[in-house]
Amino acid sequence: MPEGPEIRRAADTIAAALVDRDIHTVRFGIPRLRRYSKQLRGHRVVSIETRGKALLTHFDHGYSIYSHNQLYGVWRVIKGHKLPETRRSLRLLLQTEDHSAILYSASDISVWDTGELGMHPFLAKLGPDIMDTSLHWRDVLARLRDPRFSGRELAAIYLDQAFLAGNGNYLRSEILHDAGLSPRARPAELTLGQAGKLARSTLELSRRSYETGGITLSPRLARSLKNQGLRRGSRRFYVFGRAGLPCFHCTGPIKRSDVSSRRIYFCPDCQGAD
Ligand SMILES: [Zn+2]
């Protein structure tokens, strides 16, 4: 499943095709939504927002399309209007003068008054989005200290979309490693310095992954490994997917364990974990 940085990059591609453009064609592949085509056609898309795994297409006249890809949904953006041959079912088609954005296979699509989106049952439960550029590390720190989260293990909080939307499995391992914290630690046990470092690592690594196309290593380490001839798959992450391999900091072996059937990786030495 894609995480915040991957979802945001997909949204950027859709935004490049649709934002500030009039939508000439709106087609819904779901019968109950067809009545909205007329309401949206001829209007302008003003922004594409991501909230966790949901994508919001905002129009200039106060309407928004909510879509959630779930497991099978996939967006395609193409130049022109000739739709590709595919066996996938078309769920939503938005066309401008020169581009088509097509959502296939997703079934969780709805049209909203933009002002009422807060009442959407999925969105209402989400924490702030990890890719939201206005999110400050102090906001993350405040959430870590919030009683809803402060007594729970970091491994659990860092997959909870109510804590931070858009966070996911590889980021969880990478962030906790960067902050030097055990997956089993709880925010309430951390010093202010540790919690502050964790909050900063949270934003730094997700933003870095977004900018680099999925690399969480520091640019300097990534460059040095590249110069040593390592393939891309071996120079993306500090710990994720690296069980048994040496830690880049202390050379001790990385460990893997499974927390609620999701694998987590860590360095026992650097993170004081076992
Ligand atoms: Zn280490």
PDB file of C-alpha atoms and ligand atoms in Angstrom:
ATOM      1  CA  MET A   1       0.000   0.000   0.000  1.00  0.00           C
ATOM      2  CA  PRO A   2       1.340   3.416  -0.890  1.00  0.00           C
ATOM      3  CA  GLU A   3       2.103   5.878   1.899  1.00  0.00           C
ATOM      4  CA  GLY A   4       1.833   9.643   2.172  1.00  0.00           C
ATOM      5  CA  PRO A   5       4.808  10.559  -0.044  1.00  0.00           C
ATOM      6  CA  GLU A   6       3.722   8.185  -2.849  1.00  0.00           C
ATOM      7  CA  ILE A   7       0.110   9.360  -2.671  1.00  0.00           C
ATOM      8  CA  ARG A   8       1.194  12.992  -2.749  1.00  0.00           C
ATOM      9  CA  ARG A   9       3.363  12.388  -5.821  1.00  0.00           C
ATOM     10  CA  ALA A  10       0.442  10.706  -7.606  1.00  0.00           C
ATOM     11  CA  ALA A  11      -1.702  13.698  -6.635  1.00  0.00           C
ATOM     12  CA  ASP A  12       0.919  16.074  -8.097  1.00  0.00           C
ATOM     13  CA  THR A  13       0.570  14.351 -11.474  1.00  0.00           C
ATOM     14  CA  ILE A  14      -3.208  14.703 -11.380  1.00  0.00           C
ATOM     15  CA  ALA A  15      -2.894  18.312 -10.219  1.00  0.00           C
ATOM     16  CA  ALA A  16      -0.526  19.161 -13.091  1.00  0.00           C
ATOM     17  CA  ALA A  17      -3.202  18.008 -15.544  1.00  0.00           C
ATOM     18  CA  LEU A  18      -6.320  19.455 -13.872  1.00  0.00           C
ATOM     19  CA  VAL A  19      -5.637  22.391 -11.564  1.00  0.00           C
ATOM     20  CA  ASP A  20      -6.668  25.829 -12.893  1.00  0.00           C
ATOM     21  CA  ARG A  21      -8.344  24.209 -15.846  1.00  0.00           C
ATOM     22  CA  ASP A  22     -11.973  23.888 -16.868  1.00  0.00           C
ATOM     23  CA  ILE A  23     -13.270  20.358 -16.819  1.00  0.00           C
ATOM     24  CA  HIS A  24     -15.004  19.693 -20.129  1.00  0.00           C
ATOM     25  CA  THR A  25     -16.060  16.147 -19.466  1.00  0.00           C
ATOM     26  CA  VAL A  26     -17.080  14.505 -16.217  1.00  0.00           C
ATOM     27  CA  ARG A  27     -18.104  10.876 -16.329  1.00  0.00           C
ATOM     28  CA  PHE A  28     -18.917   8.659 -13.380  1.00  0.00           C
ATOM     29  CA  GLY A  29     -18.855   4.890 -13.800  1.00  0.00           C
ATOM     30  CA  ILE A  30     -21.038   4.485 -10.724  1.00  0.00           C
ATOM     31  CA  PRO A  31     -24.771   4.943 -11.511  1.00  0.00           C
ATOM     32  CA  ARG A  32     -25.714   6.743  -8.278  1.00  0.00           C
ATOM     33  CA  LEU A  33     -23.139   9.457  -9.022  1.00  0.00           C
ATOM     34  CA  ARG A  34     -24.143  10.174 -12.619  1.00  0.00           C
ATOM     35  CA  ARG A  35     -26.453  13.021 -11.617  1.00  0.00           C
ATOM     36  CA  TYR A  36     -23.399  14.990 -10.480  1.00  0.00           C
ATOM     37  CA  SER A  37     -21.762  15.067 -13.916  1.00  0.00           C
ATOM     38  CA  LYS A  38     -23.868  18.067 -14.968  1.00  0.00           C
ATOM     39  CA  GLN A  39     -23.161  19.892 -11.711  1.00  0.00           C
ATOM     40  CA  LEU A  40     -19.403  19.640 -12.161  1.00  0.00           C
ATOM     41  CA  ARG A  41     -19.021  19.948 -15.920  1.00  0.00           C
ATOM     42  CA  GLY A  42     -17.670  23.298 -17.136  1.00  0.00           C
ATOM     43  CA  HIS A  43     -16.250  24.178 -13.731  1.00  0.00           C
ATOM     44  CA  ARG A  44     -12.655  24.636 -12.757  1.00  0.00           C
ATOM     45  CA  VAL A  45     -10.538  22.452 -10.483  1.00  0.00           C
ATOM     46  CA  VAL A  46      -8.759  24.617  -7.905  1.00  0.00           C
ATOM     47  CA  SER A  47      -6.706  22.018  -6.025  1.00  0.00           C
ATOM     48  CA  ILE A  48      -6.022  18.357  -5.415  1.00  0.00           C
ATOM     49  CA  GLU A  49      -5.691  17.553  -1.731  1.00  0.00           C
ATOM     50  CA  THR A  50      -4.599  14.287  -0.146  1.00  0.00           C
ATOM     51  CA  ARG A  51      -5.801  13.160   3.272  1.00  0.00           C
ATOM     52  CA  GLY A  52      -4.258   9.843   4.185  1.00  0.00           C
ATOM     53  CA  LYS A  53      -5.212   7.548   1.324  1.00  0.00           C
ATOM     54  CA  ALA A  54      -8.094   9.746   0.215  1.00  0.00           C
ATOM     55  CA  LEU A  55      -7.832  12.183  -2.657  1.00  0.00           C
ATOM     56  CA  LEU A  56      -9.974  15.316  -2.811  1.00  0.00           C
ATOM     57  CA  THR A  57     -10.609  17.107  -6.086  1.00  0.00           C
ATOM     58  CA  HIS A  58     -11.814  20.598  -5.204  1.00  0.00           C
ATOM     59  CA  PHE A  59     -13.859  22.655  -7.701  1.00  0.00           C
ATOM     60  CA  ASP A  60     -14.218  26.421  -7.812  1.00  0.00           C
ATOM     61  CA  HIS A  61     -17.965  26.381  -7.132  1.00  0.00           C
ATOM     62  CA  GLY A  62     -17.806  24.699  -3.724  1.00  0.00           C
ATOM     63  CA  TYR A  63     -18.002  21.046  -4.736  1.00  0.00           C
ATOM     64  CA  SER A  64     -15.405  18.354  -4.093  1.00  0.00           C
ATOM     65  CA  ILE A  65     -15.014  14.799  -5.284  1.00  0.00           C
ATOM     66  CA  TYR A  66     -13.845  12.405  -2.576  1.00  0.00           C
ATOM     67  CA  SER A  67     -12.136   9.242  -3.797  1.00  0.00           C
ATOM     68  CA  HIS A  68     -10.339   6.494  -1.939  1.00  0.00           C
ATOM     69  CA  ASN A  69      -8.356   3.964  -3.930  1.00  0.00           C
ATOM     70  CA  GLN A  70      -8.663   1.140  -1.395  1.00  0.00           C
ATOM     71  CA  LEU A  71      -6.734  -1.850  -2.706  1.00  0.00           C
ATOM     72  CA  TYR A  72      -7.424  -1.802  -6.402  1.00  0.00           C
ATOM     73  CA  GLY A  73      -8.095   1.767  -7.421  1.00  0.00           C
ATOM     74  CA  VAL A  74      -5.587   3.402  -9.705  1.00  0.00           C
ATOM     75  CA  TRP A  75      -5.365   6.815 -11.352  1.00  0.00           C
ATOM     76  CA  ARG A  76      -4.033   7.316 -14.860  1.00  0.00           C
ATOM     77  CA  VAL A  77      -3.268  10.694 -16.371  1.00  0.00           C
ATOM     78  CA  ILE A  78      -2.828  10.853 -20.135  1.00  0.00           C
ATOM     79  CA  LYS A  79      -2.449  13.513 -22.769  1.00  0.00           C
ATOM     80  CA  GLY A  80      -5.446  13.828 -25.055  1.00  0.00           C
ATOM     81  CA  HIS A  81      -8.845  12.201 -24.874  1.00  0.00           C
ATOM     82  CA  LYS A  82      -8.334   8.736 -26.292  1.00  0.00           C
ATOM     83  CA  LEU A  83      -8.873   6.348 -23.416  1.00  0.00           C
ATOM     84  CA  PRO A  84      -6.423   3.452 -23.112  1.00  0.00           C
ATOM     85  CA  GLU A  85      -7.546  -0.118 -23.794  1.00  0.00           C
ATOM     86  CA  THR A  86      -8.005  -1.793 -20.455  1.00  0.00           C
ATOM     87  CA  ARG A  87     -10.121  -4.373 -18.693  1.00  0.00           C
ATOM     88  CA  ARG A  88     -10.311  -2.223 -15.585  1.00  0.00           C
ATOM     89  CA  SER A  89     -13.632  -0.547 -14.957  1.00  0.00           C
ATOM     90  CA  LEU A  90     -13.739   3.188 -15.337  1.00  0.00           C
ATOM     91  CA  ARG A  91     -15.097   4.879 -12.197  1.00  0.00           C
ATOM     92  CA  LEU A  92     -14.362   8.518 -12.837  1.00  0.00           C
ATOM     93  CA  LEU A  93     -13.193  10.446 -15.868  1.00  0.00           C
ATOM     94  CA  LEU A  94     -12.216  14.127 -15.791  1.00  0.00           C
ATOM     95  CA  GLN A  95     -11.098  15.741 -19.036  1.00  0.00           C
ATOM     96  CA  THR A  96      -9.670  19.171 -19.731  1.00  0.00           C
ATOM     97  CA  GLU A  97      -8.940  20.602 -23.139  1.00  0.00           C
ATOM     98  CA  ASP A  98      -5.781  18.519 -23.401  1.00  0.00           C
ATOM     99  CA  HIS A  99      -5.647  15.910 -20.630  1.00  0.00           C
ATOM    100  CA  SER A 100      -7.643  13.033 -19.208  1.00  0.00           C
ATOM    101  CA  ALA A 101      -7.469  11.890 -15.592  1.00  0.00           C
ATOM    102  CA  ILE A 102      -9.063   8.501 -15.110  1.00  0.00           C
ATOM    103  CA  LEU A 103      -9.752   6.619 -11.923  1.00  0.00           C
ATOM    104  CA  TYR A 104     -10.168   2.884 -12.422  1.00  0.00           C
ATOM    105  CA  SER A 105     -11.594   0.211 -10.152  1.00  0.00           C
ATOM    106  CA  ALA A 106     -12.085   2.336  -6.999  1.00  0.00           C
ATOM    107  CA  SER A 107     -15.609   2.128  -5.615  1.00  0.00           C
ATOM    108  CA  ASP A 108     -15.377   4.556  -2.713  1.00  0.00           C
ATOM    109  CA  ILE A 109     -16.218   7.780  -4.540  1.00  0.00           C
ATOM    110  CA  SER A 110     -18.623  10.519  -3.498  1.00  0.00           C
ATOM    111  CA  VAL A 111     -19.405  14.152  -4.246  1.00  0.00           C
ATOM    112  CA  TRP A 112     -19.552  16.693  -1.430  1.00  0.00           C
ATOM    113  CA  ASP A 113     -20.172  20.288  -0.588  1.00  0.00           C
ATOM    114  CA  THR A 114     -16.569  21.282   0.127  1.00  0.00           C
ATOM    115  CA  GLY A 115     -17.630  22.900   3.399  1.00  0.00           C
ATOM    116  CA  GLU A 116     -19.176  19.659   4.640  1.00  0.00           C
ATOM    117  CA  LEU A 117     -16.202  17.370   3.993  1.00  0.00           C
ATOM    118  CA  GLY A 118     -15.369  17.404   7.701  1.00  0.00           C
ATOM    119  CA  MET A 119     -18.469  15.259   8.202  1.00  0.00           C
ATOM    120  CA  HIS A 120     -17.168  12.503   5.956  1.00  0.00           C
ATOM    121  CA  PRO A 121     -16.886   9.448   8.224  1.00  0.00           C
ATOM    122  CA  PHE A 122     -13.382   8.532   7.009  1.00  0.00           C
ATOM    123  CA  LEU A 123     -11.965  12.062   7.006  1.00  0.00           C
ATOM    124  CA  ALA A 124     -13.472  12.862  10.411  1.00  0.00           C
ATOM    125  CA  LYS A 125     -11.316  10.163  12.006  1.00  0.00           C
ATOM    126  CA  LEU A 126      -8.007  11.187  10.416  1.00  0.00           C
ATOM    127  CA  GLY A 127      -5.230  13.097  12.100  1.00  0.00           C
ATOM    128  CA  PRO A 128      -3.355  15.839  10.221  1.00  0.00           C
ATOM    129  CA  ASP A 129      -1.767  14.638   7.002  1.00  0.00           C
ATOM    130  CA  ILE A 130       1.933  13.933   7.180  1.00  0.00           C
ATOM    131  CA  MET A 131       2.437  15.612   3.791  1.00  0.00           C
ATOM    132  CA  ASP A 132       0.586  18.790   4.763  1.00  0.00           C
ATOM    133  CA  THR A 133       3.241  21.466   4.260  1.00  0.00           C
ATOM    134  CA  SER A 134       1.726  23.648   6.984  1.00  0.00           C
ATOM    135  CA  LEU A 135       2.280  20.923   9.581  1.00  0.00           C
ATOM    136  CA  HIS A 136       5.062  21.962  11.989  1.00  0.00           C
ATOM    137  CA  TRP A 137       7.110  19.569  14.102  1.00  0.00           C
ATOM    138  CA  ARG A 138       5.638  21.234  17.206  1.00  0.00           C
ATOM    139  CA  ASP A 139       2.200  20.072  16.009  1.00  0.00           C
ATOM    140  CA  VAL A 140       3.555  16.515  15.859  1.00  0.00           C
ATOM    141  CA  LEU A 141       5.058  16.951  19.324  1.00  0.00           C
ATOM    142  CA  ALA A 142       1.685  18.101  20.655  1.00  0.00           C
ATOM    143  CA  ARG A 143       0.070  14.957  19.261  1.00  0.00           C
ATOM    144  CA  LEU A 144       2.741  12.758  20.853  1.00  0.00           C
ATOM    145  CA  ARG A 145       1.898  14.338  24.208  1.00  0.00           C
ATOM    146  CA  ASP A 146      -1.856  14.049  23.665  1.00  0.00           C
ATOM    147  CA  PRO A 147      -3.317  11.495  26.129  1.00  0.00           C
ATOM    148  CA  ARG A 148      -4.993   9.701  23.217  1.00  0.00           C
ATOM    149  CA  PHE A 149      -1.547   8.622  22.025  1.00  0.00           C
ATOM    150  CA  SER A 150       1.050   9.220  24.744  1.00  0.00           C
ATOM    151  CA  GLY A 151       0.489   5.921  26.577  1.00  0.00           C
ATOM    152  CA  ARG A 152       0.669   3.677  23.510  1.00  0.00           C
ATOM    153  CA  GLU A 153       3.689   2.054  21.881  1.00  0.00           C
ATOM    154  CA  LEU A 154       5.315   4.025  19.087  1.00  0.00           C
ATOM    155  CA  ALA A 155       4.988   1.010  16.782  1.00  0.00           C
ATOM    156  CA  ALA A 156       1.202   1.238  17.121  1.00  0.00           C
ATOM    157  CA  ILE A 157       0.851   5.031  16.998  1.00  0.00           C
ATOM    158  CA  TYR A 158       2.958   5.267  13.868  1.00  0.00           C
ATOM    159  CA  LEU A 159       0.462   3.167  11.919  1.00  0.00           C
ATOM    160  CA  ASP A 160      -2.595   4.866  13.396  1.00  0.00           C
ATOM    161  CA  GLN A 161      -4.097   7.245  10.837  1.00  0.00           C
ATOM    162  CA  ALA A 162      -5.780   9.123  13.679  1.00  0.00           C
ATOM    163  CA  PHE A 163      -2.317  10.110  14.908  1.00  0.00           C
ATOM    164  CA  LEU A 164      -0.957  11.214  11.534  1.00  0.00           C
ATOM    165  CA  ALA A 165      -2.648  10.416   8.254  1.00  0.00           C
ATOM    166  CA  GLY A 166      -0.475   9.181   5.409  1.00  0.00           C
ATOM    167  CA  ASN A 167       2.069   7.513   7.627  1.00  0.00           C
ATOM    168  CA  GLY A 168       2.751   3.894   6.769  1.00  0.00           C
ATOM    169  CA  ASN A 169       4.895   0.869   7.207  1.00  0.00           C
ATOM    170  CA  TYR A 170       8.280   1.802   5.778  1.00  0.00           C
ATOM    171  CA  LEU A 171       8.151   5.322   7.183  1.00  0.00           C
ATOM    172  CA  ARG A 172       7.377   3.923  10.618  1.00  0.00           C
ATOM    173  CA  SER A 173      10.609   1.888  10.732  1.00  0.00           C
ATOM    174  CA  GLU A 174      12.695   4.655   9.196  1.00  0.00           C
ATOM    175  CA  ILE A 175      11.408   7.444  11.445  1.00  0.00           C
ATOM    176  CA  LEU A 176      11.886   5.465  14.674  1.00  0.00           C
ATOM    177  CA  HIS A 177      15.405   4.528  13.596  1.00  0.00           C
ATOM    178  CA  ASP A 178      16.288   8.112  12.725  1.00  0.00           C
ATOM    179  CA  ALA A 179      15.002   9.233  16.119  1.00  0.00           C
ATOM    180  CA  GLY A 180      16.953   6.423  17.841  1.00  0.00           C
ATOM    181  CA  LEU A 181      13.884   5.069  19.616  1.00  0.00           C
ATOM    182  CA  SER A 182      12.614   1.595  20.334  1.00  0.00           C
ATOM    183  CA  PRO A 183       9.355   0.633  18.609  1.00  0.00           C
ATOM    184  CA  ARG A 184       8.100  -0.414  22.041  1.00  0.00           C
ATOM    185  CA  ALA A 185       8.762   2.946  23.690  1.00  0.00           C
ATOM    186  CA  ARG A 186       5.777   5.123  24.593  1.00  0.00           C
ATOM    187  CA  PRO A 187       5.721   8.904  24.158  1.00  0.00           C
ATOM    188  CA  ALA A 188       4.984   9.351  27.875  1.00  0.00           C
ATOM    189  CA  GLU A 189       8.364   7.750  28.686  1.00  0.00           C
ATOM    190  CA  LEU A 190      10.403  10.048  26.418  1.00  0.00           C
ATOM    191  CA  THR A 191      12.312  13.123  27.503  1.00  0.00           C
ATOM    192  CA  LEU A 192      11.237  16.352  25.861  1.00  0.00           C
ATOM    193  CA  GLY A 193      14.430  16.220  23.799  1.00  0.00           C
ATOM    194  CA  GLN A 194      13.668  12.707  22.534  1.00  0.00           C
ATOM    195  CA  ALA A 195      10.077  13.579  21.720  1.00  0.00           C
ATOM    196  CA  GLY A 196      11.167  16.736  19.908  1.00  0.00           C
ATOM    197  CA  LYS A 197      13.714  14.787  17.876  1.00  0.00           C
ATOM    198  CA  LEU A 198      11.032  12.204  17.005  1.00  0.00           C
ATOM    199  CA  ALA A 199       8.646  14.947  15.887  1.00  0.00           C
ATOM    200  CA  ARG A 200      11.321  16.479  13.652  1.00  0.00           C
ATOM    201  CA  SER A 201      12.375  13.099  12.202  1.00  0.00           C
ATOM    202  CA  THR A 202       8.719  12.348  11.410  1.00  0.00           C
ATOM    203  CA  LEU A 203       8.381  15.327   9.099  1.00  0.00           C
ATOM    204  CA  GLU A 204      11.928  15.309   7.793  1.00  0.00           C
ATOM    205  CA  LEU A 205      11.884  11.699   6.594  1.00  0.00           C
ATOM    206  CA  SER A 206       8.436  11.822   5.025  1.00  0.00           C
ATOM    207  CA  ARG A 207       9.267  15.060   3.198  1.00  0.00           C
ATOM    208  CA  ARG A 208      12.614  13.679   2.094  1.00  0.00           C
ATOM    209  CA  SER A 209      10.948  10.528   0.767  1.00  0.00           C
ATOM    210  CA  TYR A 210       8.510  12.692  -1.188  1.00  0.00           C
ATOM    211  CA  GLU A 211      11.308  14.773  -2.702  1.00  0.00           C
ATOM    212  CA  THR A 212      13.612  11.868  -3.534  1.00  0.00           C
ATOM    213  CA  GLY A 213      10.997   9.458  -4.856  1.00  0.00           C
ATOM    214  CA  GLY A 214      11.134   7.099  -1.895  1.00  0.00           C
ATOM    215  CA  ILE A 215      14.634   7.400  -0.404  1.00  0.00           C
ATOM    216  CA  THR A 216      14.797   8.107   3.326  1.00  0.00           C
ATOM    217  CA  LEU A 217      18.598   7.931   3.719  1.00  0.00           C
ATOM    218  CA  SER A 218      20.370  11.243   4.240  1.00  0.00           C
ATOM    219  CA  PRO A 219      21.466  12.669   0.865  1.00  0.00           C
ATOM    220  CA  ARG A 220      25.111  12.321   1.875  1.00  0.00           C
ATOM    221  CA  LEU A 221      24.818   8.620   2.790  1.00  0.00           C
ATOM    222  CA  ALA A 222      22.691   7.906  -0.278  1.00  0.00           C
ATOM    223  CA  ARG A 223      25.329   9.522  -2.490  1.00  0.00           C
ATOM    224  CA  SER A 224      28.183   7.651  -0.875  1.00  0.00           C
ATOM    225  CA  LEU A 225      26.401   4.288  -1.284  1.00  0.00           C
ATOM    226  CA  LYS A 226      25.650   5.113  -4.892  1.00  0.00           C
ATOM    227  CA  ASN A 227      29.321   5.842  -5.489  1.00  0.00           C
ATOM    228  CA  GLN A 228      30.112   2.430  -4.002  1.00  0.00           C
ATOM    229  CA  GLY A 229      27.982   0.917  -6.753  1.00  0.00           C
ATOM    230  CA  LEU A 230      24.992  -0.226  -4.689  1.00  0.00           C
ATOM    231  CA  ARG A 231      21.758  -0.768  -6.595  1.00  0.00           C
ATOM    232  CA  ARG A 232      18.859   1.561  -5.842  1.00  0.00           C
ATOM    233  CA  GLY A 233      16.998  -1.056  -3.814  1.00  0.00           C
ATOM    234  CA  SER A 234      19.983  -1.321  -1.467  1.00  0.00           C
ATOM    235  CA  ARG A 235      20.382   2.394  -0.865  1.00  0.00           C
ATOM    236  CA  ARG A 236      16.908   3.615   0.017  1.00  0.00           C
ATOM    237  CA  PHE A 237      16.335   2.803   3.670  1.00  0.00           C
ATOM    238  CA  TYR A 238      18.237   2.796   6.964  1.00  0.00           C
ATOM    239  CA  VAL A 239      16.521  -0.311   8.288  1.00  0.00           C
ATOM    240  CA  PHE A 240      13.343  -1.214   6.394  1.00  0.00           C
ATOM    241  CA  GLY A 241      13.762  -4.519   4.551  1.00  0.00           C
ATOM    242  CA  ARG A 242      17.362  -4.852   5.825  1.00  0.00           C
ATOM    243  CA  ALA A 243      17.063  -7.652   8.407  1.00  0.00           C
ATOM    244  CA  GLY A 244      20.492  -9.195   9.107  1.00  0.00           C
ATOM    245  CA  LEU A 245      22.363  -6.460   7.227  1.00  0.00           C
ATOM    246  CA  PRO A 246      24.729  -4.111   9.077  1.00  0.00           C
ATOM    247  CA  CYS A 247      23.399  -0.870  10.527  1.00  0.00           C
ATOM    248  CA  PHE A 248      24.857   2.152   8.712  1.00  0.00           C
ATOM    249  CA  HIS A 249      25.683   3.777  12.066  1.00  0.00           C
ATOM    250  CA  CYS A 250      26.977   0.999  14.324  1.00  0.00           C
ATOM    251  CA  THR A 251      27.442  -1.932  11.872  1.00  0.00           C
ATOM    252  CA  GLY A 252      25.405  -4.236  14.157  1.00  0.00           C
ATOM    253  CA  PRO A 253      22.761  -6.419  12.472  1.00  0.00           C
ATOM    254  CA  ILE A 254      19.300  -4.968  11.790  1.00  0.00           C
ATOM    255  CA  LYS A 255      16.429  -6.926  13.305  1.00  0.00           C
ATOM    256  CA  ARG A 256      12.904  -7.532  12.123  1.00  0.00           C
ATOM    257  CA  SER A 257       9.845  -8.216  14.197  1.00  0.00           C
ATOM    258  CA  ASP A 258       6.144  -8.302  13.452  1.00  0.00           C
ATOM    259  CA  VAL A 259       3.732  -5.993  15.216  1.00  0.00           C
ATOM    260  CA  SER A 260       0.060  -6.651  14.470  1.00  0.00           C
ATOM    261  CA  SER A 261       1.103  -8.551  11.329  1.00  0.00           C
ATOM    262  CA  ARG A 262       3.051  -5.588   9.933  1.00  0.00           C
ATOM    263  CA  ARG A 263       6.806  -6.010   9.810  1.00  0.00           C
ATOM    264  CA  ILE A 264       8.976  -3.480  11.584  1.00  0.00           C
ATOM    265  CA  TYR A 265      12.767  -3.175  11.360  1.00  0.00           C
ATOM    266  CA  PHE A 266      15.158  -1.603  13.846  1.00  0.00           C
ATOM    267  CA  CYS A 267      18.746  -1.568  15.074  1.00  0.00           C
ATOM    268  CA  PRO A 268      18.827  -3.024  18.604  1.00  0.00           C
ATOM    269  CA  ASP A 269      21.920  -1.015  19.532  1.00  0.00           C
ATOM    270  CA  CYS A 270      21.067   2.390  18.080  1.00  0.00           C
ATOM    271  CA  GLN A 271      17.455   2.198  19.210  1.00  0.00           C
ATOM    272  CA  GLY A 272      17.864   0.533  22.592  1.00  0.00           C
ATOM    273  CA  ALA A 273      15.437  -2.156  21.505  1.00  0.00           C
ATOM    274  CA  ASP A 274      15.361  -5.928  21.610  1.00  0.00           C
TER     275      ASP A 274
HETATM  276 ZN    ZN B   1      22.879   0.713  14.746  1.00  0.00          ZN
END
